[in-house]
Amino acid sequence: MKPSHIEHIGIAVKQLDEAILYYEKLLGTKCYAIEEVKDQKVKTAFFKVGQTKIELLESTDPEGPVGKFIEKKGEGIHHIAFAVEGLESALEEVREAGIKLIDEHPRMGAEGLHIAFIHPKSTFGVLTELCENKNI
Ligand code: CMX
């Protein structure tokens, strides 16, 4: 597996609206998409920074992954996502290397990407996402 780039960095925030205003100023660009990902219990907002995106994540349920993260650690960087080609075979490589997967198989994430997470206990504390855009 050789990721082509950092697809996005996920940042957990308490209030999407406030965080959007801050990032619009910081990056000098408008938030280009807001999307709720119901099965992940989050509302997301996206910015482009070159080839990489910033994904702001507001929890829609205190028991969801971002709700629990904020409760425990506060706001901040939640995950890093690498773009790969051939997500299924990338996951097979990860599995064979003895690294713990959260998602054994790809599932649909925000922006129609196929995604899978690797457990932070296997990645030196960084929740890691692999994603593939099959529309390019
Ligand atoms: N980064 C680093 N460590 C994290 C973490 C994160 N984002 N989230 C949880 N952890 C750590 C916890 O601190 C805890 O560590 P300790 O045992 O040392 O205290 C450990 O992982 C277990 O955490 P937990 O609070 O008990 O939470 P769960 O086990 O219920 O879930 C995780 C943790 C990572 C498996 C779960 O959050 C998950 O499945 N995440 C993947 C899906 C996701 O994050 N979706 C939101 C984004 C969706 C999107 O981008 O569209």
Tab-separated table of C-alpha atoms and ligand atoms in Angstrom:
chain	number	residue	atom	x	y	z
A	1	MET	CA	0.000	0.000	0.000
A	2	LYS	CA	1.259	3.445	-0.863
A	3	PRO	CA	-1.136	6.291	-0.007
A	4	SER	CA	-1.090	9.063	-2.620
A	5	HIS	CA	-1.760	11.920	-0.199
A	6	ILE	CA	-3.449	12.940	3.019
A	7	GLU	CA	-7.079	13.024	1.923
A	8	HIS	CA	-8.284	14.850	5.020
A	9	ILE	CA	-7.698	15.635	8.658
A	10	GLY	CA	-10.741	15.217	10.892
A	11	ILE	CA	-11.157	17.738	13.704
A	12	ALA	CA	-13.719	17.224	16.458
A	13	VAL	CA	-15.537	20.416	17.440
A	14	LYS	CA	-18.388	21.198	19.800
A	15	GLN	CA	-20.100	23.769	17.570
A	16	LEU	CA	-19.820	23.409	13.821
A	17	ASP	CA	-21.035	26.960	13.099
A	18	GLU	CA	-18.380	28.615	15.260
A	19	ALA	CA	-15.613	26.377	13.946
A	20	ILE	CA	-16.650	27.042	10.323
A	21	LEU	CA	-16.310	30.805	10.856
A	22	TYR	CA	-12.840	30.336	12.320
A	23	TYR	CA	-11.609	28.060	9.517
A	24	GLU	CA	-13.070	30.323	6.828
A	25	LYS	CA	-10.951	33.143	8.221
A	26	LEU	CA	-7.850	31.023	8.782
A	27	LEU	CA	-7.889	29.386	5.359
A	28	GLY	CA	-9.330	32.299	3.380
A	29	THR	CA	-11.807	29.968	1.736
A	30	LYS	CA	-15.474	29.073	2.191
A	31	CYS	CA	-16.690	25.815	3.613
A	32	TYR	CA	-17.745	24.000	0.422
A	33	ALA	CA	-19.932	21.241	1.857
A	34	ILE	CA	-21.892	20.363	4.970
A	35	GLU	CA	-23.115	16.798	5.285
A	36	GLU	CA	-24.623	14.666	8.008
A	37	VAL	CA	-23.309	11.110	8.196
A	38	LYS	CA	-26.124	9.490	10.156
A	39	ASP	CA	-24.537	6.110	10.838
A	40	GLN	CA	-21.463	7.867	12.265
A	41	LYS	CA	-23.600	10.244	14.329
A	42	VAL	CA	-21.792	13.318	13.008
A	43	LYS	CA	-22.370	16.459	11.002
A	44	THR	CA	-19.362	17.352	8.865
A	45	ALA	CA	-18.086	20.520	7.185
A	46	PHE	CA	-15.341	20.529	4.553
A	47	PHE	CA	-12.608	22.916	3.412
A	48	LYS	CA	-10.004	22.411	0.713
A	49	VAL	CA	-6.339	23.091	1.362
A	50	GLY	CA	-4.555	22.049	-1.811
A	51	GLN	CA	-5.139	18.332	-2.322
A	52	THR	CA	-6.035	17.851	1.324
A	53	LYS	CA	-9.262	18.669	3.115
A	54	ILE	CA	-10.093	19.735	6.622
A	55	GLU	CA	-13.163	17.880	7.889
A	56	LEU	CA	-14.837	19.452	10.901
A	57	LEU	CA	-16.882	16.970	12.910
A	58	GLU	CA	-19.728	17.874	15.245
A	59	SER	CA	-21.362	15.039	17.119
A	60	THR	CA	-25.106	14.529	16.766
A	61	ASP	CA	-25.220	12.014	19.653
A	62	PRO	CA	-23.162	11.969	22.871
A	63	GLU	CA	-22.810	8.182	22.478
A	64	GLY	CA	-21.360	8.453	18.959
A	65	PRO	CA	-17.601	8.224	18.322
A	66	VAL	CA	-17.061	11.986	18.171
A	67	GLY	CA	-19.351	12.656	21.143
A	68	LYS	CA	-17.379	10.181	23.253
A	69	PHE	CA	-14.052	11.567	21.983
A	70	ILE	CA	-14.951	15.150	22.958
A	71	GLU	CA	-16.234	14.037	26.342
A	72	LYS	CA	-12.960	12.237	27.053
A	73	LYS	CA	-10.306	14.358	25.319
A	74	GLY	CA	-12.000	17.631	24.371
A	75	GLU	CA	-11.948	19.266	20.954
A	76	GLY	CA	-9.011	18.601	18.644
A	77	ILE	CA	-7.579	16.386	15.936
A	78	HIS	CA	-9.729	13.264	15.761
A	79	HIS	CA	-8.305	11.327	12.821
A	80	ILE	CA	-6.065	11.421	9.785
A	81	ALA	CA	-7.199	9.960	6.473
A	82	PHE	CA	-4.924	8.649	3.724
A	83	ALA	CA	-6.057	8.262	0.121
A	84	VAL	CA	-5.335	4.840	-1.341
A	85	GLU	CA	-6.102	3.018	-4.547
A	86	GLY	CA	-7.580	-0.436	-3.994
A	87	LEU	CA	-8.961	-0.116	-0.482
A	88	GLU	CA	-9.895	-3.808	-0.145
A	89	SER	CA	-6.344	-4.944	-0.832
A	90	ALA	CA	-4.922	-2.187	1.405
A	91	LEU	CA	-7.094	-3.535	4.230
A	92	GLU	CA	-5.834	-7.049	3.521
A	93	GLU	CA	-2.242	-5.790	3.879
A	94	VAL	CA	-3.066	-4.046	7.137
A	95	ARG	CA	-4.745	-7.196	8.467
A	96	GLU	CA	-1.825	-9.410	7.438
A	97	ALA	CA	0.580	-7.051	9.219
A	98	GLY	CA	-1.313	-7.752	12.457
A	99	ILE	CA	-2.651	-4.205	12.729
A	100	LYS	CA	-6.100	-3.944	14.275
A	101	LEU	CA	-8.860	-2.829	11.934
A	102	ILE	CA	-12.076	-1.218	13.106
A	103	ASP	CA	-13.729	-1.819	9.716
A	104	GLU	CA	-12.933	-5.197	8.180
A	105	HIS	CA	-14.464	-4.049	4.901
A	106	PRO	CA	-14.943	-0.655	3.251
A	107	ARG	CA	-18.086	1.284	3.965
A	108	MET	CA	-19.486	4.548	2.678
A	109	GLY	CA	-18.287	7.772	4.296
A	110	ALA	CA	-18.887	11.459	3.686
A	111	GLU	CA	-18.547	12.719	0.087
A	112	GLY	CA	-19.273	9.251	-1.299
A	113	LEU	CA	-15.824	7.952	-0.363
A	114	HIS	CA	-15.219	4.307	0.465
A	115	ILE	CA	-13.605	4.320	3.880
A	116	ALA	CA	-12.258	2.078	6.645
A	117	PHE	CA	-10.712	2.897	10.021
A	118	ILE	CA	-7.658	1.413	11.746
A	119	HIS	CA	-7.784	1.239	15.543
A	120	PRO	CA	-5.750	3.918	17.398
A	121	LYS	CA	-4.379	1.227	19.737
A	122	SER	CA	-2.467	-0.169	16.729
A	123	THR	CA	-1.321	3.173	15.307
A	124	PHE	CA	0.568	4.928	18.103
A	125	GLY	CA	-2.590	6.644	19.279
A	126	VAL	CA	-3.788	8.150	15.996
A	127	LEU	CA	-7.182	7.043	14.689
A	128	THR	CA	-6.343	6.369	11.039
A	129	GLU	CA	-8.703	6.214	8.071
A	130	LEU	CA	-7.979	4.794	4.644
A	131	CYS	CA	-10.201	6.033	1.877
A	132	GLU	CA	-10.741	5.541	-1.808
A	133	ASN	CA	-12.546	7.799	-4.232
A	134	LYS	CA	-13.965	5.514	-6.914
A	135	ASN	CA	-15.396	8.470	-8.831
A	136	ILE	CA	-12.041	9.701	-10.161
B	1	CMX	N1	-8.003	9.086	18.448
B	1	CMX	C1	-7.156	8.478	19.307
B	1	CMX	N2	-7.584	7.636	20.295
B	1	CMX	C2	-8.924	7.463	20.412
B	1	CMX	C3	-9.849	8.078	19.549
B	1	CMX	C4	-9.335	8.928	18.544
B	1	CMX	N3	-10.144	9.548	17.686
B	1	CMX	N4	-11.098	7.710	19.915
B	1	CMX	C5	-10.956	6.883	20.973
B	1	CMX	N5	-9.655	6.737	21.265
B	1	CMX	C6	-9.066	5.928	22.334
B	1	CMX	C7	-9.686	6.272	23.691
B	1	CMX	O1	-9.020	7.372	24.266
B	1	CMX	C8	-9.475	4.989	24.455
B	1	CMX	O2	-8.161	4.915	24.921
B	1	CMX	P1	-7.854	4.411	26.436
B	1	CMX	O3	-8.359	2.984	26.453
B	1	CMX	O4	-6.390	4.529	26.536
B	1	CMX	O5	-8.628	5.306	27.320
B	1	CMX	C9	-9.659	3.920	23.378
B	1	CMX	O6	-9.426	4.570	22.108
B	1	CMX	C10	-11.046	3.325	23.401
B	1	CMX	O7	-11.921	4.420	23.297
B	1	CMX	P2	-13.410	4.505	23.863
B	1	CMX	O8	-13.703	5.886	24.305
B	1	CMX	O9	-13.650	3.382	24.809
B	1	CMX	O10	-14.271	4.405	22.594
B	1	CMX	P3	-14.693	3.169	21.814
B	1	CMX	O11	-13.884	1.982	22.115
B	1	CMX	O12	-16.157	3.051	21.953
B	1	CMX	O13	-14.363	3.636	20.315
B	1	CMX	C11	-13.037	3.839	18.385
B	1	CMX	C12	-13.084	4.070	19.893
B	1	CMX	C13	-11.791	4.549	17.847
B	1	CMX	C14	-12.984	2.334	18.123
B	1	CMX	C15	-14.357	4.453	17.757
B	1	CMX	O14	-14.383	5.837	18.015
B	1	CMX	C16	-14.473	4.207	16.269
B	1	CMX	O15	-14.927	3.153	15.838
B	1	CMX	N6	-14.068	5.193	15.423
B	1	CMX	C17	-14.177	5.063	13.975
B	1	CMX	C18	-15.409	5.766	13.434
B	1	CMX	C19	-15.348	7.254	13.692
B	1	CMX	O16	-14.486	7.777	14.394
B	1	CMX	N7	-16.314	7.982	13.091
B	1	CMX	C20	-16.388	9.418	13.201
B	1	CMX	C21	-15.845	10.092	11.962
B	1	CMX	C22	-16.696	9.769	10.758
B	1	CMX	C23	-16.340	10.527	9.512
B	1	CMX	O17	-15.219	11.039	9.361
B	1	CMX	O18	-17.226	10.597	8.638
